Short mmCIF file of C-alpha atoms in Angstrom, two decimals:
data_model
loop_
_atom_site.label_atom_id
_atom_site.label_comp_id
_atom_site.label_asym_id
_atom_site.label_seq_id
_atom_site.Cartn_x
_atom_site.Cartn_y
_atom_site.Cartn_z
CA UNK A 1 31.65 10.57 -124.17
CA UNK A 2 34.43 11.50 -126.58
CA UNK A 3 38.11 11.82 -126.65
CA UNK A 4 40.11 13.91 -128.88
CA UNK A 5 41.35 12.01 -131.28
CA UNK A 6 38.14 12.34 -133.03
CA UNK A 7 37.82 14.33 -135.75
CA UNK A 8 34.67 16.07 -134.72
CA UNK A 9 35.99 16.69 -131.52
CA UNK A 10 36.77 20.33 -132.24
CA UNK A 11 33.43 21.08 -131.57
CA UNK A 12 30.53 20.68 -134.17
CA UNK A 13 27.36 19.76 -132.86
CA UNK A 14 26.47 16.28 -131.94
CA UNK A 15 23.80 14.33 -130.36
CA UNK A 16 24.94 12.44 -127.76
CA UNK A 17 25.62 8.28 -128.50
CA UNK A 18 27.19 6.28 -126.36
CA UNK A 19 30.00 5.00 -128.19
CA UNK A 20 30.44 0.64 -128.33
CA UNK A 21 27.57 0.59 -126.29
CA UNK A 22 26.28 -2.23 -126.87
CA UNK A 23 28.97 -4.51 -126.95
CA UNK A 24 29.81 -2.67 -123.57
CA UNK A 25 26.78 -3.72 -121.74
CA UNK A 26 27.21 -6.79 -123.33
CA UNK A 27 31.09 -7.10 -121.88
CA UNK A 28 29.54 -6.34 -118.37
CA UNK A 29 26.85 -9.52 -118.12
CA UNK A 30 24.06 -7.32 -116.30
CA UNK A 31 22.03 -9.36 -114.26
CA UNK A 32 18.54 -9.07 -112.39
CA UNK A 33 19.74 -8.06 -108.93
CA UNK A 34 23.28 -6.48 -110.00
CA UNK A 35 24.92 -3.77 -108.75
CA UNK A 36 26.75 -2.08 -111.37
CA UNK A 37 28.28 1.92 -111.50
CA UNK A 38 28.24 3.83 -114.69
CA UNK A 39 31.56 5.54 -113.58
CA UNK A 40 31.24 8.44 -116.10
CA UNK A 41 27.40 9.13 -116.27
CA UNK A 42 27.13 12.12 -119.22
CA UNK A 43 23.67 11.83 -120.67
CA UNK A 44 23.56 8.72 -119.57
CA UNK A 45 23.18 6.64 -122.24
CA UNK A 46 25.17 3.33 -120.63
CA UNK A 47 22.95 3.65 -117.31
CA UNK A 48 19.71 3.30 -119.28
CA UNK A 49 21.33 0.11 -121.15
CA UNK A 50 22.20 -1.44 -118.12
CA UNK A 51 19.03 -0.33 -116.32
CA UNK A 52 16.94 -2.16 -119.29
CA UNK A 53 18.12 -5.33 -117.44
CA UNK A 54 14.68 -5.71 -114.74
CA UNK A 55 16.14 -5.76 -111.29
CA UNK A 56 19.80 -4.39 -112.36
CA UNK A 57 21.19 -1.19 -110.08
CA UNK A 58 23.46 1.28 -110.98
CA UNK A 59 24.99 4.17 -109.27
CA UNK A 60 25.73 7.02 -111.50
CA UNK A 61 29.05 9.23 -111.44
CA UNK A 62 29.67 12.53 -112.31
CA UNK A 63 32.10 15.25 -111.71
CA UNK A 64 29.60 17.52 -114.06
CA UNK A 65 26.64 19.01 -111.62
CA UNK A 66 24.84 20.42 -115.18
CA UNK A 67 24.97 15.93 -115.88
CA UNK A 68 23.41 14.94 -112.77
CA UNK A 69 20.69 17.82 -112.69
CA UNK A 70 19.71 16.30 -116.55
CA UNK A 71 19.81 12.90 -115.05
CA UNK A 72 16.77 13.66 -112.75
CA UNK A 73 14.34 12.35 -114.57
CA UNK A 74 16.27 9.09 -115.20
CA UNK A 75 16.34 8.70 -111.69
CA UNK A 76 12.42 9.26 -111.25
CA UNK A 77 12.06 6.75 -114.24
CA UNK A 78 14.23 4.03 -112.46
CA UNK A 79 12.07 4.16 -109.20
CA UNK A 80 15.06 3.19 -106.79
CA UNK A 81 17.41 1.56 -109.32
CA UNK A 82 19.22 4.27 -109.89
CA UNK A 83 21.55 6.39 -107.61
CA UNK A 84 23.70 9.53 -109.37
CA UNK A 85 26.26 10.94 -107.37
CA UNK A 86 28.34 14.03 -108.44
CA UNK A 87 31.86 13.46 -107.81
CA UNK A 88 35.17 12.20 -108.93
CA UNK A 89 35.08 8.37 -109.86
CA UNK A 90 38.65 8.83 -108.62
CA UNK A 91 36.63 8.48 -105.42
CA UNK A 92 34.76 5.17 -106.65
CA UNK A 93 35.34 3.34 -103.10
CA UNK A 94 33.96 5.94 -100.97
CA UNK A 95 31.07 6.11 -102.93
CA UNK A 96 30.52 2.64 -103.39
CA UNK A 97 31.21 1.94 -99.49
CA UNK A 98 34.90 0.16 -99.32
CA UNK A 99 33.67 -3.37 -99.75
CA UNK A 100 33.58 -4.77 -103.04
CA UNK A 101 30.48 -5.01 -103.70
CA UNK A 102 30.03 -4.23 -107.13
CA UNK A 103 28.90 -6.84 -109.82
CA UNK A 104 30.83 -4.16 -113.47
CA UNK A 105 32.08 -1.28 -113.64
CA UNK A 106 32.09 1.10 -117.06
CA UNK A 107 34.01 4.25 -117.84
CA UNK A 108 33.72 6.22 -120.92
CA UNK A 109 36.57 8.26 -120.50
CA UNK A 110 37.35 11.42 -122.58
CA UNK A 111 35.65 14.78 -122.49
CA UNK A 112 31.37 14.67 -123.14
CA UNK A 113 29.57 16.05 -126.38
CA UNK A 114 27.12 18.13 -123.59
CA UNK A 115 30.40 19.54 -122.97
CA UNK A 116 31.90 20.47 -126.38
CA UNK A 117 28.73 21.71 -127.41
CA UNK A 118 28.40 24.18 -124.90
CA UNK A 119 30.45 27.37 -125.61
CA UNK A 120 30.26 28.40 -121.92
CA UNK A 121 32.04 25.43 -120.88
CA UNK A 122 35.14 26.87 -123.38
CA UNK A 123 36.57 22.95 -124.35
CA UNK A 124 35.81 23.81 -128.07
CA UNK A 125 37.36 26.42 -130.18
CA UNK A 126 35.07 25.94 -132.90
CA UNK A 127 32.73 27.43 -130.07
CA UNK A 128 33.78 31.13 -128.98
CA UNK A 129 33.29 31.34 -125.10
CA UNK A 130 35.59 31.93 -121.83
CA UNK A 131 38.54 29.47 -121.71
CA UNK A 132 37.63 27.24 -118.91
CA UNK A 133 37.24 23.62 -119.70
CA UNK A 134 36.48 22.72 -116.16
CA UNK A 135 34.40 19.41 -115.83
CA UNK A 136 33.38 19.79 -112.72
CA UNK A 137 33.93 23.93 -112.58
CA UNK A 138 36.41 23.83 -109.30
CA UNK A 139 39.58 24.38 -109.16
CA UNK A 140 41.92 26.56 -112.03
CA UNK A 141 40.81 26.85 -115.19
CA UNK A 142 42.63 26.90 -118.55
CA UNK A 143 43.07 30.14 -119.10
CA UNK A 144 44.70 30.31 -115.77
CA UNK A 145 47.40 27.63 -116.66
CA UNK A 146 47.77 29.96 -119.91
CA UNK A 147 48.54 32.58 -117.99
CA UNK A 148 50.63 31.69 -115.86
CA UNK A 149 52.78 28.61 -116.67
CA UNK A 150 56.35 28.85 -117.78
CA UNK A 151 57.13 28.47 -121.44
CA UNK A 152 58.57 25.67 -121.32
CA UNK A 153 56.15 23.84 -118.53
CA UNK A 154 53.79 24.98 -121.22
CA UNK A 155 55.84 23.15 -123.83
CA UNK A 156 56.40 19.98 -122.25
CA UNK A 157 52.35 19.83 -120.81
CA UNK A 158 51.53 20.62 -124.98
CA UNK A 159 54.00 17.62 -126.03
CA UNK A 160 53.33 15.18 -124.02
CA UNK A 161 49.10 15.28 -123.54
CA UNK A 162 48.55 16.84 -126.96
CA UNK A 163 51.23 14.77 -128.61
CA UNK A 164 51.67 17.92 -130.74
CA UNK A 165 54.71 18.45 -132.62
CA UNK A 166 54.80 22.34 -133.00
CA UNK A 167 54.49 22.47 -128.99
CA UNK A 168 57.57 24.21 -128.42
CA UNK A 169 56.16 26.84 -131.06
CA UNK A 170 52.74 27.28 -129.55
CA UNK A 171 54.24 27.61 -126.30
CA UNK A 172 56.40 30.61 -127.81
CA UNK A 173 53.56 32.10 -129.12
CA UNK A 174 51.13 31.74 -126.49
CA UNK A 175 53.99 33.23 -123.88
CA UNK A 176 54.32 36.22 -126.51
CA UNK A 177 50.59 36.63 -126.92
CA UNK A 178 50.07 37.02 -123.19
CA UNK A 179 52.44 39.88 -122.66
CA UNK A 180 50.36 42.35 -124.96
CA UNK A 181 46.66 41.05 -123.78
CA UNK A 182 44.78 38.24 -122.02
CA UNK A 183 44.40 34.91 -123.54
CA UNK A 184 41.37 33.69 -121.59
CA UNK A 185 38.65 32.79 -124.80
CA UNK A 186 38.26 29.86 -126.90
CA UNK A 187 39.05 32.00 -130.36
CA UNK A 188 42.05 33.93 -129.10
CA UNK A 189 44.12 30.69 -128.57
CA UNK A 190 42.79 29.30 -131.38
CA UNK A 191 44.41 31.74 -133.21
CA UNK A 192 47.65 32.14 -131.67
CA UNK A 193 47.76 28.46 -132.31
CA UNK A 194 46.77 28.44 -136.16
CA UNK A 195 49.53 30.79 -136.39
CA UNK A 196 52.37 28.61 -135.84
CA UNK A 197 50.60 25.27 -136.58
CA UNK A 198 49.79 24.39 -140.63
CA UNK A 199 47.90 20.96 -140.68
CA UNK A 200 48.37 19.05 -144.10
CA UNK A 201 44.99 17.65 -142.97
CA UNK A 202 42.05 20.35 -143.36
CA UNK A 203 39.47 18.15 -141.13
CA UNK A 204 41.93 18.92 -138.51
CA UNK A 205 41.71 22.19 -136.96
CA UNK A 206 45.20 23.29 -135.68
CA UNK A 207 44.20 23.96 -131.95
CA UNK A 208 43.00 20.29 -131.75
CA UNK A 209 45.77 18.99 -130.02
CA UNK A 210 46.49 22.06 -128.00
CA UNK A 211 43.26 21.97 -126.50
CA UNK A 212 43.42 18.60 -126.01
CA UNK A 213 46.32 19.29 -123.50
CA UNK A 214 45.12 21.72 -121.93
CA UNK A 215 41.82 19.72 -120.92
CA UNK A 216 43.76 16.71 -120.11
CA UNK A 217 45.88 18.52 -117.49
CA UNK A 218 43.37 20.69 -115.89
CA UNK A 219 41.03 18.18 -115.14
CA UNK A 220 43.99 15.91 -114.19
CA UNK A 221 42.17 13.20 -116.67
CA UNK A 222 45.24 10.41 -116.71
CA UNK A 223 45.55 10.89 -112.87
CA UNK A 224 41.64 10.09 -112.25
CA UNK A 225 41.53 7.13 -114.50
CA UNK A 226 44.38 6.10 -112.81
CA UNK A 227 43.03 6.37 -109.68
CA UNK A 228 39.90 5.25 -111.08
CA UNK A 229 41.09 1.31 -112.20
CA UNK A 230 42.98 1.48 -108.96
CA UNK A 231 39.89 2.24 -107.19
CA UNK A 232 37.42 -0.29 -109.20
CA UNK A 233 39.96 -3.02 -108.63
CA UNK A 234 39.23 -2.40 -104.79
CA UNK A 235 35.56 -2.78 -105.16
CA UNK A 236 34.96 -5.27 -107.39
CA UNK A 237 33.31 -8.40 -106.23
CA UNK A 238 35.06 -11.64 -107.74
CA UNK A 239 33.65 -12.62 -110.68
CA UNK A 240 32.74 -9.04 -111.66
CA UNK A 241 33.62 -6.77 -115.05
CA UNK A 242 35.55 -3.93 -115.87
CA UNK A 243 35.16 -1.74 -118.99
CA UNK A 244 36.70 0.90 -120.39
CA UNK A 245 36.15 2.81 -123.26
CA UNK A 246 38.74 4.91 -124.31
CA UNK A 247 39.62 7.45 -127.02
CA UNK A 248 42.98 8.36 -127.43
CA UNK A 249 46.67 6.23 -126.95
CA UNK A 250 47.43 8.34 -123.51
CA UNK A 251 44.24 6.70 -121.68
CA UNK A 252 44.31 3.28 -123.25
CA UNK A 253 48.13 2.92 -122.63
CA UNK A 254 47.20 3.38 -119.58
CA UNK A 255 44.26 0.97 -119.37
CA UNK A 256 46.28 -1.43 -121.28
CA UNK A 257 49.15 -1.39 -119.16
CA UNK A 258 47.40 -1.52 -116.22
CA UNK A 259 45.57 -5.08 -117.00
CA UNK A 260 48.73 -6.28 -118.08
CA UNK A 261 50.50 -5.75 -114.52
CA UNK A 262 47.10 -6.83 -112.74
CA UNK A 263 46.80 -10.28 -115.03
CA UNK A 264 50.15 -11.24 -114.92
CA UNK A 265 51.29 -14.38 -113.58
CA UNK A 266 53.71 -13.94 -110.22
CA UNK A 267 57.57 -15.26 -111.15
CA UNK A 268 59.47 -16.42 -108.89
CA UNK A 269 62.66 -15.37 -108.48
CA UNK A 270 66.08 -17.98 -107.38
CA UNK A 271 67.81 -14.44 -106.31
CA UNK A 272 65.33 -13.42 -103.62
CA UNK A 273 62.56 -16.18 -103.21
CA UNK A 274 61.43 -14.93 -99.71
CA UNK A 275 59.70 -12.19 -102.19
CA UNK A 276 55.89 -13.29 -102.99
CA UNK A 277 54.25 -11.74 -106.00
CA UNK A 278 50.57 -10.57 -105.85
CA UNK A 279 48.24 -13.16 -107.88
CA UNK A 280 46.50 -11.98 -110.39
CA UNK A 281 43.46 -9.49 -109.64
CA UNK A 282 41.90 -9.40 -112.73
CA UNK A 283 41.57 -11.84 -115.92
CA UNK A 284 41.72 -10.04 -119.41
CA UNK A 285 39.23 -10.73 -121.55
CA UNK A 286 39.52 -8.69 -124.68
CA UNK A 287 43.07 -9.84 -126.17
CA UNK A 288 42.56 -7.28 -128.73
CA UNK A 289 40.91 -4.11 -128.11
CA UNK A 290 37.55 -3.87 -129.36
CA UNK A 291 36.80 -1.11 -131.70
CA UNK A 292 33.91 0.69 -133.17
CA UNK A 293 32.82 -0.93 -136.72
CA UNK A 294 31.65 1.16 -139.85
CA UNK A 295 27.87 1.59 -139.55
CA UNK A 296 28.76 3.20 -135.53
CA UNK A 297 31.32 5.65 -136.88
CA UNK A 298 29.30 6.65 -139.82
CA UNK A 299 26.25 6.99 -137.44
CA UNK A 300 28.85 8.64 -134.69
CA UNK A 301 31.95 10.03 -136.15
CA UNK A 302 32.85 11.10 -133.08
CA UNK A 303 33.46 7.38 -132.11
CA UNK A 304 36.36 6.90 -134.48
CA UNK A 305 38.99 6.67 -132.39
CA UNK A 306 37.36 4.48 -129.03
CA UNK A 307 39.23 0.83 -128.02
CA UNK A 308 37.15 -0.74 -125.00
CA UNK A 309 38.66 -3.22 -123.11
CA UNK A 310 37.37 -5.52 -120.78
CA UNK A 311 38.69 -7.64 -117.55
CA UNK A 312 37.04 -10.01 -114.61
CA UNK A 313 38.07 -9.50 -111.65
CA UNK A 314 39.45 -12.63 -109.95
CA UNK A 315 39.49 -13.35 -106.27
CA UNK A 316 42.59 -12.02 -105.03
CA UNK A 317 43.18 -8.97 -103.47
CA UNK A 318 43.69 -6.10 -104.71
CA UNK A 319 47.85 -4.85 -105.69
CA UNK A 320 49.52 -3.16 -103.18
CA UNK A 321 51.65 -1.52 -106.08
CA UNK A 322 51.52 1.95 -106.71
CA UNK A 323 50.15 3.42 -110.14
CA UNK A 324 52.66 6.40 -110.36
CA UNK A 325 54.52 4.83 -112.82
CA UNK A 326 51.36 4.70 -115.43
CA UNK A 327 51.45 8.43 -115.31
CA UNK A 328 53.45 11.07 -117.47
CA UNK A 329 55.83 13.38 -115.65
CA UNK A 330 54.90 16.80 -115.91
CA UNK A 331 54.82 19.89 -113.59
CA UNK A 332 52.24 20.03 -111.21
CA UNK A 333 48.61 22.51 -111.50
CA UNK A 334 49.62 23.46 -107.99
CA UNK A 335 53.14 24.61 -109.06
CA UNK A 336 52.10 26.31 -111.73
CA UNK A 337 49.46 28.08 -109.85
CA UNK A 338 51.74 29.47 -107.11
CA UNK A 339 53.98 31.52 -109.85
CA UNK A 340 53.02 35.18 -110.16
CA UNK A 341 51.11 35.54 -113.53
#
């Protein structure tokens, strides 16, 4: 997978390499006999590193049917090692069963190259196509969120997931733009975009960050990784590994923030001492986020921008605290959806 704070992330073709994934595999200590889910499956280039270990299972995730209809052939090849299941990993513990039972978990978070390199799919505007960017092709698309959300919901979903600083501008054009004619393709937002956005940087196309948003909220990314660590904490055996790869600073704030409250020592407290803290349910054990070195970003550019971090879980149980708080506030896809275009 990818993220967007790749340069190449517009959408240029590129074969498909699974970024740090060696080191990875390496942070998950497969064993023979393992159980182990490749949380965001893509081409599955993780799976096959993990399934290289004899005896190792993994159960492959995927909200992306066109994914797990490619992965068929892995799963012939693995001759019952290998499970793929096409679904949220949001939903991790249903999958998995409820137990913990599971010796690593890996995501790869971020959109896939499969995906930007299919115009269909409409995530890249160097790409003309419909603008969908659906991952798993349910639910609203982008071009319905461009129609019909407010100016400045529009604004503040532009700001805060594309961390774009002309947002208020692009939201004034795109609002303009959509009174005279649909904006539902790739190109035509593109260019309402490169209208009111001038980059100083020419490797950066203007509409990077726009799109970026716009994918982020429709597929409700920060909310499923969320829900993801929240879930993998739940069915981790003791003992077992976490890892996440991640590509931009709204998903490894996230990540990061979430290992910090689940490592954390309980304090007490003289005020109310009757009040217990949780142990913790994981053990950090990347202090520093690793990163990708030269010789993997000149081989994959697209894997500038990826931190992994890595944890073990411990045995205590899993928080009770929510994960709201590691979440942005914006308006909600169903809000936006019930407003008359």
């Amino acid at each position: 997978m990818t993220g967007s704070d790749s340069h190449a992330v517009a959408g240029g073709p590129a074969r498909h390499i699974p970024v740090l994934g060696r080191r990875a595999v390496e942070w998950l200590g497969v064993r023979d006999g393992g159980l182990y889910v490749d949380a965001t499956f893509g081409a599955g280039g993780y799976t096959q590193a993990i399934l290289a270990t004899p005896g190792a299972r993994v159960i492959g995730i995927d909200r992306d049917r066109s994914a797990i209809a490619q992965g068929a052939g892995l799963v012939e090849a693995a001759q019952g090692r290998l499970d793929l299941v096409e679904d949220r990993f949001s939903n991790l513990e249903a999958i998995v069963g409820g137990t913990p039972a599971v010796d690593g978990i890996v995501f790869d978070v971020g959109v896939s190259s499969m995906q930007i390199d299919d115009a269909a799919r409409g995530f890249s505007f160097r790409l003309d196509g419909p603008l969908d960017m659906r991952m798993g092709g349910d639910g609203p698309s982008a071009a319905d969120i461009v129609a019909r959300a407010s100016e400045r919901d529009l604004g503040l979903i532009i700001a805060t997931l594309g961390e774009e600083r002309h947002a208020r501008a692009v939201a004034r054009a795109i609002v303009k733009a959509r009174s005279e004619h649909a904006v539902d393709t790739t190109r035509a937002l593109a260019e309402i975009v490169a209208r009111v956005v001038h980059s100083r940087d020419s490797t950066i196309h203007p509409a990077t960050r726009t799109f970026q948003a716009l994918r982020i909220f429709v597929n409700d990314e920060l909310g499923e990784l969320a829900r993801g660590l929240a879930a993998a904490e739940r069915v981790l055996k003791p003992s077992g590994r976490l890892v996440v790869v991640a590509f931009h600073s709204l998903e490894d704030r996230i990540v990061k923030t979430f290992l910090t409250e689940r490592s954390r020592a309980p304090a007490g407290s003289r005020h109310r001492p009757e009040l217990v803290a949780a142990p913790p349910s994981f053990a950090v054990l990347t202090r520093r986020p690793e990163t990708p070195d030269e010789a993997e970003i000149a081989a994959n550019p697209r894997a500038r921008s990826a931190k992994l971090r890595a944890a073990e879980r411990t045995a205590a149980p899993p928080h009770a605290a929510a994960i709201d708080h590691l979440l942005p506030r914006l308006p909600s896809l169903t809000d936006i959806m019930r407003r008359r275009s």
